[in-house]
Coordinates of C-alpha atoms in Angstrom, one line a residue:
Chain A
X14 CA 94.1 1.6 -6.8
X15 CA 92.2 0.4 -3.8
X16 CA 92.9 -2.8 -2.4
X17 CA 90.4 -5.4 -3.3
X18 CA 89.8 -7.8 -0.4
X19 CA 87.8 -11.0 -0.3
X20 CA 85.8 -11.3 2.8
X21 CA 83.1 -13.5 3.9
X22 CA 80.5 -10.7 3.7
X23 CA 80.5 -11.2 -0.1
X24 CA 79.1 -14.7 0.1
X25 CA 76.1 -16.3 1.4
X26 CA 75.4 -19.9 2.2
X27 CA 74.0 -21.9 -0.8
X28 CA 71.4 -23.6 1.4
X29 CA 69.5 -20.3 1.9
X30 CA 68.6 -19.9 -1.9
X31 CA 65.8 -22.1 -3.2
X32 CA 66.8 -23.1 -6.5
X33 CA 63.8 -25.4 -7.1
X34 CA 61.3 -22.5 -7.1
X35 CA 62.0 -21.8 -10.7
X36 CA 61.3 -25.4 -11.8
X37 CA 57.8 -26.9 -13.2
X38 CA 56.3 -29.3 -10.7
X39 CA 57.0 -32.8 -12.0
X40 CA 54.0 -34.1 -13.9
X41 CA 53.3 -36.7 -16.3
X42 CA 52.1 -36.0 -19.9
X43 CA 48.6 -36.9 -19.0
X44 CA 48.3 -34.8 -15.8
X45 CA 49.8 -32.0 -17.9
X46 CA 47.0 -32.4 -20.5
X47 CA 44.3 -32.5 -18.0
X48 CA 45.3 -29.6 -16.3
X49 CA 45.7 -27.6 -19.3
X50 CA 42.3 -28.5 -20.6
X51 CA 40.9 -27.5 -17.0
X52 CA 42.7 -24.2 -17.6
X53 CA 41.1 -23.5 -21.0
X54 CA 37.8 -22.1 -20.7
X55 CA 36.4 -22.6 -24.0
X56 CA 37.6 -26.3 -23.8
X57 CA 35.5 -26.7 -20.6
X58 CA 32.4 -25.1 -22.2
X59 CA 32.8 -27.6 -25.2
X60 CA 33.4 -30.5 -22.9
X61 CA 30.4 -29.7 -20.6
X62 CA 28.0 -29.6 -23.7
X63 CA 29.5 -32.9 -24.9
X64 CA 29.1 -34.5 -21.7
X65 CA 25.4 -33.3 -21.6
X66 CA 24.6 -34.5 -25.2
X67 CA 26.4 -38.1 -24.4
X68 CA 24.4 -38.3 -21.3
X69 CA 21.0 -37.9 -23.0
X70 CA 22.0 -40.0 -25.8
X71 CA 22.6 -42.7 -23.4
X72 CA 19.9 -42.2 -20.9
X73 CA 17.4 -39.9 -22.6
X74 CA 15.3 -42.4 -24.4
X75 CA 14.8 -44.3 -21.1
X76 CA 13.5 -41.2 -19.4
X77 CA 10.2 -41.2 -21.1
X78 CA 7.7 -44.0 -21.5
X79 CA 7.4 -43.9 -25.1
X80 CA 9.5 -45.7 -27.7
X81 CA 11.4 -44.3 -30.7
X82 CA 9.1 -46.3 -33.2
X83 CA 5.7 -46.4 -31.6
X84 CA 3.1 -44.6 -33.4
X85 CA 0.0 -42.9 -32.2
X86 CA -1.9 -41.0 -34.7
X87 CA -4.3 -39.5 -32.4
X88 CA -1.5 -37.9 -30.8
X89 CA 0.1 -36.6 -34.1
X90 CA 1.8 -33.2 -34.5
X91 CA 1.3 -32.0 -30.9
X92 CA 3.5 -29.1 -29.6
X93 CA 6.0 -29.7 -26.8
X94 CA 3.9 -30.3 -23.5
X95 CA 4.3 -32.2 -20.3
X96 CA 3.4 -35.4 -22.0
X97 CA 5.6 -35.1 -24.9
X98 CA 8.7 -32.9 -23.8
X99 CA 9.7 -32.1 -27.4
X100 CA 6.4 -32.5 -29.0
X101 CA 5.3 -35.3 -31.6
X102 CA 5.9 -35.9 -35.1
X103 CA 3.2 -36.4 -37.9
X104 CA 2.9 -40.1 -36.8
X105 CA 2.5 -39.2 -33.2
X106 CA 6.0 -40.4 -32.3
X107 CA 7.6 -39.0 -29.3
X108 CA 10.2 -36.3 -30.4
X109 CA 12.2 -36.5 -27.1
X110 CA 12.9 -40.2 -27.5
X111 CA 13.5 -39.8 -31.1
X112 CA 15.8 -37.0 -30.8
X113 CA 18.0 -39.0 -28.5
X114 CA 17.6 -42.1 -30.3
X115 CA 18.9 -39.9 -33.3
X116 CA 21.7 -38.7 -31.2
X117 CA 23.0 -42.1 -30.9
X118 CA 22.9 -42.8 -34.6
X119 CA 24.5 -39.4 -35.5
X120 CA 27.2 -39.5 -33.2
X121 CA 28.2 -43.1 -33.9
X122 CA 28.2 -42.3 -37.7
X123 CA 30.0 -39.0 -37.0
X124 CA 32.6 -40.3 -34.7
X125 CA 33.5 -43.6 -36.6
X126 CA 33.8 -41.8 -39.9
X127 CA 36.0 -39.1 -38.3
X128 CA 38.2 -42.1 -36.7
X129 CA 38.8 -43.8 -39.9
X130 CA 39.5 -40.4 -41.8
X131 CA 41.9 -39.7 -39.3
X132 CA 43.7 -43.0 -39.3
X133 CA 44.0 -43.4 -43.1
X134 CA 44.6 -39.7 -43.8
X135 CA 47.4 -39.1 -41.3
X136 CA 49.0 -42.4 -42.5
X137 CA 48.8 -41.8 -46.2
X138 CA 49.4 -38.0 -46.0
X139 CA 52.5 -38.4 -43.7
X140 CA 54.1 -41.1 -45.8
X141 CA 53.4 -39.2 -49.1
X142 CA 54.5 -35.9 -47.8
X143 CA 57.7 -37.4 -46.2
X144 CA 58.8 -39.4 -49.4
X145 CA 58.1 -36.8 -51.9
X146 CA 61.3 -35.2 -53.4
X147 CA 63.5 -37.5 -51.4
X148 CA 64.7 -39.6 -54.3
X149 CA 63.3 -41.4 -57.3
X150 CA 61.5 -44.1 -55.3
X151 CA 60.1 -41.5 -52.8
X152 CA 58.7 -39.6 -55.8
X153 CA 56.9 -42.6 -57.0
X154 CA 55.4 -43.5 -53.6
X155 CA 54.2 -40.1 -53.3
X156 CA 52.9 -39.9 -57.0
X157 CA 51.0 -43.4 -56.6
X158 CA 49.5 -42.4 -53.4
X159 CA 48.4 -39.0 -54.6
X160 CA 46.8 -40.4 -57.9
X161 CA 44.8 -42.7 -55.7
X162 CA 43.5 -39.8 -53.7
X163 CA 42.5 -38.0 -57.0
X164 CA 40.8 -41.3 -58.4
X165 CA 38.8 -41.5 -55.0
X166 CA 38.0 -37.7 -55.3
X167 CA 36.8 -38.2 -58.9
X168 CA 34.5 -41.1 -58.8
X169 CA 31.0 -40.0 -57.7
X170 CA 30.7 -40.6 -54.1
X171 CA 27.1 -41.4 -54.6
X172 CA 27.8 -44.2 -57.1
X173 CA 30.0 -45.7 -54.5
X174 CA 27.3 -45.3 -51.7
X175 CA 24.7 -47.0 -53.8
X176 CA 27.2 -49.8 -54.6
X177 CA 27.7 -50.5 -51.2
X178 CA 24.3 -50.4 -50.4
X179 CA 23.6 -53.1 -53.1
X180 CA 26.6 -55.2 -51.8
X181 CA 25.6 -54.9 -48.3
X182 CA 22.3 -54.4 -46.4
X183 CA 21.6 -50.7 -46.0
X184 CA 22.2 -49.5 -42.5
X185 CA 24.7 -47.6 -40.2
X186 CA 27.7 -49.7 -40.8
X187 CA 27.4 -49.4 -44.7
X188 CA 27.1 -45.6 -44.2
X189 CA 30.1 -45.4 -42.1
X190 CA 32.2 -47.4 -44.5
X191 CA 30.9 -45.4 -47.5
X192 CA 31.7 -42.1 -45.7
X193 CA 35.2 -43.5 -44.6
X194 CA 36.4 -44.8 -48.0
X195 CA 35.7 -41.4 -49.7
X196 CA 36.2 -39.2 -46.6
X197 CA 40.2 -39.8 -45.9
X198 CA 41.3 -38.1 -49.0
X199 CA 41.0 -34.5 -47.7
X200 CA 42.8 -35.3 -44.4
X201 CA 45.6 -37.1 -46.4
X202 CA 46.3 -34.0 -48.8
X203 CA 46.2 -31.6 -46.0
X204 CA 48.7 -33.4 -43.7
X205 CA 50.8 -34.1 -46.9
X206 CA 51.1 -30.4 -47.5
X207 CA 51.8 -29.7 -43.9
X208 CA 54.7 -32.5 -43.9
X209 CA 56.2 -31.3 -47.1
X210 CA 56.7 -28.0 -45.4
X211 CA 57.6 -29.4 -41.9
X212 CA 60.3 -32.0 -43.1
X213 CA 62.6 -29.1 -44.2
X214 CA 63.1 -28.1 -40.3
X215 CA 66.5 -28.7 -38.7
X216 CA 65.2 -31.2 -36.2
X217 CA 64.1 -33.6 -39.0
X218 CA 67.7 -33.3 -40.7
X219 CA 69.2 -33.8 -37.3
X220 CA 67.1 -37.0 -36.6
X221 CA 68.0 -38.2 -40.0
X222 CA 71.6 -37.8 -39.7
X223 CA 71.5 -39.6 -36.4
X224 CA 70.0 -42.7 -38.3
X225 CA 66.5 -42.4 -37.1
X226 CA 64.2 -44.7 -39.1
X227 CA 61.6 -43.0 -41.5
X228 CA 58.6 -44.4 -39.7
X229 CA 59.9 -43.0 -36.3
X230 CA 60.8 -39.6 -38.0
X231 CA 57.1 -39.3 -39.4
X232 CA 55.4 -40.5 -36.3
X233 CA 57.4 -38.9 -33.5
X234 CA 58.6 -35.8 -35.1
X235 CA 56.2 -34.7 -38.0
X236 CA 52.8 -36.0 -37.1
X237 CA 52.9 -34.5 -33.7
X238 CA 53.7 -30.9 -35.2
X239 CA 50.6 -31.3 -37.4
X240 CA 48.2 -31.6 -34.4
X241 CA 46.9 -28.2 -34.7
X242 CA 45.7 -28.7 -38.4
X243 CA 44.7 -32.3 -37.4
X244 CA 42.4 -31.0 -34.7
X245 CA 40.8 -28.2 -36.8
X246 CA 40.2 -30.8 -39.7
X247 CA 38.8 -33.2 -37.4
X248 CA 36.3 -30.9 -35.8
X249 CA 35.3 -30.2 -39.3
X250 CA 35.0 -34.1 -40.3
X251 CA 32.6 -35.0 -37.7
X252 CA 30.0 -32.4 -38.7
X253 CA 30.8 -33.3 -42.5
X254 CA 30.0 -36.9 -41.8
X255 CA 26.6 -36.0 -39.9
X256 CA 25.7 -33.8 -42.6
X257 CA 26.6 -36.4 -45.2
X258 CA 24.3 -38.8 -43.5
X259 CA 21.8 -36.2 -43.5
X260 CA 22.2 -35.6 -47.3
X261 CA 21.9 -39.3 -47.8
X262 CA 18.7 -39.3 -46.1
X263 CA 17.6 -36.3 -48.0
X264 CA 17.8 -38.7 -51.2
X265 CA 16.4 -41.7 -49.4
X266 CA 19.7 -43.6 -48.9
X267 CA 20.3 -42.8 -45.2
X268 CA 19.3 -44.6 -42.0
X269 CA 15.9 -46.6 -42.6
X270 CA 12.6 -46.2 -41.0
X271 CA 11.8 -46.6 -38.0
X272 CA 15.2 -45.6 -37.0
X273 CA 15.9 -42.0 -36.8
X274 CA 19.1 -39.7 -36.9
X275 CA 19.2 -36.1 -36.5
X276 CA 19.6 -35.9 -40.2
X277 CA 16.5 -37.8 -41.4
X278 CA 14.5 -35.9 -38.6
X279 CA 15.6 -32.4 -39.9
X280 CA 14.7 -33.4 -43.6
X281 CA 11.5 -34.9 -42.6
X282 CA 10.6 -31.5 -41.1
X283 CA 11.9 -29.1 -43.7
X284 CA 8.5 -29.0 -45.4
X285 CA 6.3 -28.3 -42.4
X286 CA 8.0 -25.3 -40.6
X287 CA 6.0 -23.0 -42.7
X288 CA 2.7 -24.6 -41.3
X289 CA 3.9 -23.7 -37.7
X290 CA 5.2 -27.1 -36.5
X291 CA 8.5 -25.5 -35.6
X292 CA 9.6 -28.1 -32.9
X293 CA 10.0 -30.8 -35.6
X294 CA 12.9 -29.0 -37.2
X295 CA 14.1 -27.1 -34.0
X296 CA 15.1 -29.8 -31.8
X297 CA 17.0 -31.8 -34.3
X298 CA 18.6 -28.7 -35.9
X299 CA 19.4 -27.3 -32.5
X300 CA 21.0 -30.8 -31.4
X301 CA 23.2 -30.7 -34.7
X302 CA 24.2 -27.3 -34.1
X303 CA 25.0 -27.8 -30.5
X304 CA 27.1 -30.8 -31.1
X305 CA 29.0 -29.0 -33.8
X306 CA 29.6 -26.2 -31.4
X307 CA 30.7 -28.5 -28.5
X308 CA 33.1 -30.3 -30.6
X309 CA 34.4 -27.0 -32.2
X310 CA 34.9 -25.2 -28.8
X311 CA 36.5 -28.4 -27.2
X312 CA 38.9 -28.8 -30.4
X313 CA 40.0 -25.1 -30.2
X314 CA 40.7 -25.8 -26.5
X315 CA 42.4 -28.9 -27.3
X316 CA 44.8 -27.3 -29.8
X317 CA 46.1 -24.8 -27.3
X318 CA 46.6 -27.8 -25.0
X319 CA 48.6 -29.8 -27.3
X320 CA 50.8 -26.9 -28.3
X321 CA 54.0 -27.1 -26.2
X322 CA 54.7 -23.2 -26.6
X323 CA 51.6 -22.9 -24.3
X324 CA 53.0 -24.5 -21.3
X325 CA 54.4 -22.5 -18.5
Chain B
X2 CA 59.7 -32.6 -69.0
X3 CA 58.3 -32.6 -65.6
X4 CA 55.3 -30.7 -66.8
X5 CA 54.7 -32.8 -69.8
X6 CA 54.8 -36.0 -67.6
X7 CA 52.4 -34.3 -65.0
X8 CA 50.0 -34.0 -68.0
X9 CA 50.2 -37.5 -69.1
X10 CA 49.6 -38.6 -65.5
X11 CA 46.6 -36.2 -65.4
X12 CA 45.1 -37.9 -68.6
X13 CA 45.9 -41.4 -67.0
X14 CA 44.0 -40.4 -63.9
X15 CA 41.0 -39.3 -65.6
X16 CA 41.0 -42.3 -67.6
X17 CA 41.0 -44.5 -64.6
X18 CA 38.3 -42.6 -62.9
X19 CA 36.3 -42.8 -66.1
X20 CA 37.0 -46.6 -66.2
X21 CA 36.2 -47.4 -62.5
X22 CA 33.2 -45.1 -62.9
X23 CA 31.9 -47.2 -65.9
X24 CA 32.5 -50.6 -64.1
X25 CA 30.7 -49.6 -60.8
X26 CA 27.7 -47.9 -62.8
X27 CA 27.1 -51.1 -64.8
X28 CA 27.4 -53.2 -61.6
X29 CA 24.6 -51.5 -60.0
X30 CA 21.3 -53.0 -60.9
X31 CA 18.7 -51.0 -62.8
X32 CA 17.9 -49.8 -66.2
X33 CA 17.4 -46.2 -67.5
X34 CA 13.9 -47.5 -68.8
X35 CA 12.6 -48.8 -65.5
X36 CA 10.0 -46.1 -65.4
X37 CA 8.9 -46.6 -68.7
X38 CA 8.6 -50.4 -68.7
X39 CA 5.2 -50.6 -67.8
X40 CA 3.7 -48.4 -70.6
X41 CA 5.9 -49.5 -73.4
X42 CA 5.9 -52.9 -74.9
X43 CA 8.8 -55.1 -74.7
X44 CA 9.7 -54.6 -78.3
X45 CA 10.0 -51.0 -78.0
X46 CA 12.1 -51.4 -75.0
X47 CA 14.3 -53.8 -76.8
X48 CA 14.6 -51.2 -79.5
X49 CA 15.4 -48.5 -77.1
X50 CA 18.2 -50.5 -75.5
X51 CA 19.6 -51.3 -79.0
X52 CA 19.6 -47.5 -79.8
X53 CA 22.0 -46.8 -76.8
X54 CA 23.8 -50.0 -77.3
X55 CA 22.8 -51.3 -73.9
X56 CA 22.1 -54.8 -75.4
X57 CA 25.7 -55.3 -76.2
X58 CA 28.3 -57.1 -73.8
X59 CA 29.7 -54.6 -71.2
X60 CA 33.4 -54.7 -72.6
X61 CA 31.9 -53.9 -76.1
X62 CA 29.9 -50.7 -74.6
X63 CA 33.1 -49.7 -72.7
X64 CA 35.3 -49.8 -75.8
X65 CA 32.6 -47.9 -77.8
X66 CA 32.4 -45.3 -75.0
X67 CA 36.1 -44.8 -74.9
X68 CA 36.4 -44.3 -78.8
X69 CA 33.7 -41.6 -78.7
X70 CA 35.4 -40.1 -75.6
X71 CA 38.9 -39.8 -77.5
X72 CA 36.7 -37.4 -80.0
X73 CA 35.5 -35.6 -76.9
X74 CA 32.0 -36.9 -77.9
X75 CA 30.2 -37.6 -74.5
X76 CA 27.1 -39.2 -76.1
X77 CA 23.4 -38.4 -75.7
X78 CA 21.4 -38.3 -72.6
X79 CA 18.9 -41.2 -72.4
X80 CA 16.7 -39.2 -70.1
X81 CA 16.0 -36.5 -72.5
X82 CA 16.3 -38.7 -75.6
X83 CA 17.7 -35.8 -78.0
X84 CA 20.0 -33.6 -75.8
X85 CA 23.8 -34.2 -76.0
X86 CA 25.7 -34.4 -72.9
X87 CA 28.3 -31.9 -74.2
X88 CA 25.4 -29.3 -74.7
X89 CA 24.3 -30.1 -71.1
X90 CA 27.6 -29.2 -69.7
X91 CA 28.1 -26.3 -72.0
X92 CA 24.8 -24.7 -70.9
X93 CA 25.0 -25.5 -67.0
X94 CA 28.8 -25.4 -66.3
X95 CA 29.1 -21.5 -66.9
X96 CA 26.2 -20.9 -64.3
X97 CA 27.8 -23.2 -61.7
X98 CA 31.3 -21.9 -62.2
X99 CA 30.3 -18.4 -61.9
X100 CA 28.5 -19.0 -58.6
X101 CA 31.2 -21.4 -57.4
X102 CA 34.0 -18.9 -58.0
X103 CA 32.1 -16.1 -56.4
X104 CA 31.6 -18.3 -53.4
X105 CA 35.2 -19.2 -53.3
X106 CA 36.3 -15.6 -53.5
X107 CA 34.0 -14.3 -50.6
X108 CA 34.8 -17.6 -48.7
X109 CA 38.8 -16.9 -49.0
X110 CA 38.5 -13.0 -48.5
X111 CA 36.5 -13.0 -45.4
X112 CA 37.9 -16.3 -44.0
X113 CA 41.6 -15.5 -44.4
X114 CA 40.7 -12.0 -42.8
X115 CA 38.9 -13.4 -40.0
X116 CA 41.6 -15.9 -39.3
X117 CA 44.4 -13.7 -39.3
X118 CA 42.5 -11.4 -36.9
X119 CA 41.8 -14.0 -34.5
X120 CA 45.5 -15.1 -34.4
X121 CA 46.8 -11.6 -34.0
X122 CA 44.6 -10.9 -31.1
X123 CA 44.9 -14.4 -29.6
X124 CA 42.7 -15.0 -26.4
X125 CA 41.3 -11.5 -26.7
X126 CA 37.7 -10.4 -27.5
X127 CA 38.3 -10.4 -31.2
X128 CA 39.6 -13.8 -31.2
X129 CA 36.7 -15.2 -29.3
X130 CA 34.2 -13.1 -31.3
X131 CA 35.7 -14.4 -34.8
X132 CA 35.9 -18.0 -33.7
X133 CA 32.3 -17.9 -32.4
X134 CA 31.3 -16.7 -35.9
X135 CA 33.3 -19.6 -37.5
X136 CA 31.9 -22.3 -35.3
X137 CA 28.4 -21.0 -35.9
X138 CA 29.2 -21.0 -39.4
X139 CA 30.4 -24.5 -39.6
X140 CA 27.5 -25.7 -37.2
X141 CA 24.6 -24.7 -39.4
X142 CA 24.3 -26.9 -42.6
X143 CA 23.8 -25.2 -45.8
X144 CA 20.4 -26.9 -46.4
X145 CA 19.1 -25.5 -43.3
X146 CA 20.9 -22.0 -43.7
X147 CA 19.4 -21.5 -47.1
X148 CA 15.7 -21.8 -46.4
X149 CA 16.1 -19.4 -43.5
X150 CA 18.2 -16.9 -46.0
X151 CA 15.2 -17.2 -48.4
X152 CA 12.6 -16.6 -45.9
X153 CA 14.0 -13.6 -44.1
X154 CA 16.0 -11.8 -47.0
X155 CA 13.7 -12.5 -49.9
X156 CA 10.2 -13.4 -48.8
X157 CA 9.8 -11.4 -45.5
X158 CA 11.6 -8.2 -46.8
X159 CA 11.9 -8.6 -50.5
X160 CA 15.2 -7.1 -50.9
X161 CA 16.4 -10.1 -52.8
X162 CA 14.8 -12.4 -55.5
X163 CA 13.5 -15.5 -54.0
X164 CA 15.3 -18.0 -56.4
X165 CA 16.1 -18.6 -60.2
X166 CA 18.8 -17.1 -62.1
X167 CA 19.4 -13.8 -64.1
X168 CA 21.0 -10.7 -62.6
X169 CA 23.8 -10.7 -60.3
X170 CA 21.2 -10.0 -57.4
X171 CA 19.9 -13.7 -58.0
X172 CA 23.7 -14.7 -57.2
X173 CA 24.0 -13.2 -53.7
X174 CA 21.8 -15.6 -51.5
X175 CA 23.2 -18.8 -53.0
X176 CA 26.7 -17.3 -52.9
X177 CA 26.1 -16.7 -48.9
X178 CA 24.8 -20.1 -48.5
X179 CA 27.6 -21.7 -50.4
X180 CA 30.3 -19.5 -48.9
X181 CA 29.4 -19.8 -45.2
X182 CA 30.8 -23.1 -44.2
X183 CA 34.1 -23.0 -46.2
X184 CA 34.6 -19.5 -44.8
X185 CA 34.4 -20.7 -41.4
X186 CA 36.9 -23.5 -42.2
X187 CA 39.3 -21.3 -43.8
X188 CA 39.1 -18.9 -41.0
X189 CA 39.8 -21.8 -38.4
X190 CA 42.7 -23.2 -40.6
X191 CA 44.3 -19.8 -41.0
X192 CA 44.0 -19.0 -37.1
X193 CA 45.6 -22.2 -36.2
X194 CA 48.7 -22.2 -38.6
X195 CA 49.1 -18.3 -38.0
X196 CA 49.3 -18.9 -34.2
X197 CA 52.1 -21.4 -35.1
X198 CA 53.9 -19.1 -37.3
X199 CA 53.8 -16.1 -35.2
X200 CA 55.5 -18.0 -32.4
X201 CA 58.5 -18.9 -34.6
X202 CA 61.9 -17.3 -34.1
X203 CA 62.0 -15.4 -37.4
X204 CA 59.0 -13.6 -36.5
X205 CA 60.5 -12.5 -33.2
X206 CA 63.8 -11.6 -35.2
X207 CA 61.8 -9.6 -37.8
X208 CA 59.8 -8.0 -35.1
X209 CA 62.9 -6.9 -33.0
X210 CA 64.5 -5.5 -36.3
X211 CA 61.8 -2.8 -36.2
X212 CA 59.8 -4.1 -39.4
X213 CA 56.3 -2.6 -39.5
X214 CA 53.3 -4.8 -38.3
X215 CA 51.7 -4.8 -41.5
X216 CA 54.6 -6.1 -43.4
X217 CA 55.7 -8.5 -40.5
X218 CA 52.0 -10.1 -40.8
X219 CA 51.9 -10.0 -44.6
X220 CA 55.5 -10.9 -45.7
X221 CA 56.5 -13.2 -43.0
X222 CA 53.2 -14.4 -41.3
X223 CA 50.6 -15.2 -43.9
X224 CA 53.1 -16.7 -46.5
X225 CA 54.2 -19.2 -44.0
X226 CA 50.9 -19.9 -42.7
X227 CA 48.8 -20.3 -45.7
X228 CA 49.6 -23.6 -46.8
X229 CA 46.9 -25.6 -45.1
X230 CA 44.4 -23.4 -46.5
X231 CA 45.7 -23.8 -49.9
X232 CA 45.5 -27.8 -49.3
X233 CA 42.0 -27.4 -48.4
X234 CA 41.0 -24.9 -51.3
X235 CA 42.1 -27.1 -54.2
X236 CA 39.4 -29.7 -53.9
X237 CA 36.9 -27.2 -52.7
X238 CA 37.5 -25.2 -55.8
X239 CA 36.8 -28.2 -58.1
X240 CA 33.6 -29.1 -56.3
X241 CA 32.2 -25.5 -56.2
X242 CA 33.1 -24.8 -59.9
X243 CA 31.5 -28.2 -60.9
X244 CA 28.4 -27.2 -59.1
X245 CA 26.5 -28.4 -56.0
X246 CA 23.5 -30.2 -55.9
X247 CA 21.7 -28.9 -52.7
X248 CA 22.2 -25.3 -53.4
X249 CA 21.3 -25.5 -56.9
X250 CA 18.1 -27.4 -56.1
X251 CA 16.9 -25.1 -53.5
X252 CA 17.5 -21.8 -55.4
X253 CA 16.3 -23.3 -58.7
X254 CA 19.6 -22.5 -60.3
X255 CA 20.1 -23.9 -63.9
X256 CA 23.6 -25.2 -63.1
X257 CA 24.9 -28.6 -63.4
X258 CA 24.9 -29.8 -60.0
X259 CA 21.5 -31.6 -60.2
X260 CA 22.8 -33.7 -63.1
X261 CA 25.4 -35.6 -60.9
X262 CA 22.6 -36.9 -58.7
X263 CA 19.6 -37.2 -61.1
X264 CA 21.7 -39.2 -63.6
X265 CA 22.7 -41.8 -61.1
X266 CA 19.1 -42.1 -60.0
X267 CA 17.7 -42.5 -63.4
X268 CA 20.6 -44.6 -64.6
X269 CA 21.4 -42.1 -67.5
X270 CA 24.6 -43.6 -68.3
X271 CA 26.0 -41.1 -70.7
X272 CA 25.1 -38.2 -68.1
X273 CA 26.7 -40.1 -65.3
X274 CA 29.9 -40.6 -67.2
X275 CA 29.9 -37.1 -68.7
X276 CA 29.6 -35.4 -65.4
X277 CA 32.0 -37.5 -63.8
X278 CA 34.8 -36.6 -66.4
X279 CA 34.0 -33.2 -66.4
X280 CA 34.4 -33.0 -62.5
X281 CA 37.6 -35.0 -62.5
X282 CA 39.0 -33.0 -65.2
X283 CA 38.6 -29.9 -63.2
X284 CA 39.9 -31.9 -60.2
X285 CA 43.2 -32.9 -61.3
X286 CA 43.8 -29.6 -62.9
X287 CA 43.3 -27.8 -59.5
X288 CA 45.1 -30.3 -57.7
X289 CA 48.1 -29.8 -59.9
X290 CA 47.9 -26.2 -59.4
X291 CA 47.7 -26.7 -55.8
X292 CA 51.0 -28.6 -55.8
X293 CA 52.7 -25.9 -58.0
X294 CA 51.5 -23.3 -55.7
X295 CA 53.1 -25.2 -52.7
X296 CA 56.6 -24.1 -54.4
X297 CA 55.5 -20.5 -55.1
X298 CA 54.7 -20.1 -51.7
X299 CA 57.5 -21.9 -50.0
X300 CA 60.3 -22.2 -52.7
X301 CA 62.1 -24.8 -50.3
X302 CA 59.3 -27.3 -50.9
X303 CA 60.4 -30.1 -53.3
X304 CA 57.6 -32.1 -54.7
X305 CA 59.8 -33.8 -57.2
X306 CA 63.4 -34.9 -56.6
X307 CA 64.7 -34.0 -60.0
X308 CA 63.6 -30.2 -59.8
X309 CA 66.8 -28.7 -58.5

């Protein structure tokens, strides 16, 4: 057996190895999110369109000398031109101004309704899913919350809308309240389903054994793990709210004239497309679809950003 | 015992929905004879109101309605004067149900397939292509999609009938129009939760043990990822079976969808109540089935603490 001799050549000085090279740079959660969004191409495309749409919603109406309600019957049904960039409608109102005025109304309704859906849906769904199957009291809480959800699903939503219109004056706020009252139940059931499955994970058990409060477990451990589903549902809730407003306009309960929303404009134009006035459906329809596309693309990107497994 | 209790609660839920709807409905001003009030004399109107017991105090009307409801008698439509609400539902519901189920099956098959493909080819061409398709599906509202479908596939080319109801060919366009948006939503839900599942340790374990790609996806992937889709499909199923106003209106389908909206505008009280009770009965049953299927899909899930 040959003799093994320890000698200096087997070693190298510690300072010549850079241990720090494998570590990630120190960044705050906010920086992390921003850099990740910038890395996701689809999110950038979505964000770009969103910025463009919001820009014109804010500044679009003031770029043209016309107003959203000013009628001019001599200029009715004009095709897009230098004077009227998006043409005019049957009362000679400028479509450019009306489209961007409608953007304010539709986006306000969509975002506000989605916000309330999110708030109520995540809270109720989280509590319900977490409490179900825990003990007798938990079952009762889950059962009561889910029956409320079923009842709200069951009552005809139009009746609720009409009732609110009677109690309050018709307008954007009433529409937002009506959509929120009935809208959150879908989100609540989806979050509940997710939480029912997620709460079986070891980390929840560990947190429980360490004495973490129920509220903290729901808020810090369960809800963040449902972000993927929440974002998908949210990108679906915003269009649903915009379409619901369009449907209410369709049956005469939506935004009242002379105000416009994309929904009312599209509905006004459904009949005249065959007679050749394509621009009256095209521009509001295009804006609805572009907005949906932008929210969805941005949501898809965001979903990857919030997923910790995608970090390098 | 649990099932029995759930059934009892289901009846209670329907009763609460019916009662609240009754109260809201009576709270809204208006009268089923508003459009007739100009051509009929006050006396005739009084007689008409008395015929439908609208002259009684509201609590009395409520008790009378509930008594009839116990015998499953939903009353007579005021608008049509002679047709019973039961016969309206019996005639319209099967049509709506066939269309709704067809749309749901189409949405589920294609939605799940597209979502799974997108997740498996994450960040590759197929992922982008299918998500693009899904986003377009969500972005176009059905009441804008339907006229275009009619124009291109029926009026211009004549491949399919324009509207109305009869052979299975009549069902194709409305099915597409109804299925497009849920299809896209299902695809997105499935992609999102499938991506989450495919990153789990048990998938890596199963993969490294040499399990085939197909059974990895089907047995380990789909089963764990399908829960959000199930939650979404429950209420969707109920509203599709119960009929949709816009699509039935556009395609002139003799389903039950238009009664939900028309009855409210006409203050046709028996029809409002009948369609609401019909819809909520389907709803509570589907939501119950969803709760049961949670356990079938993931046996670890406990919805009730006494189940073990």
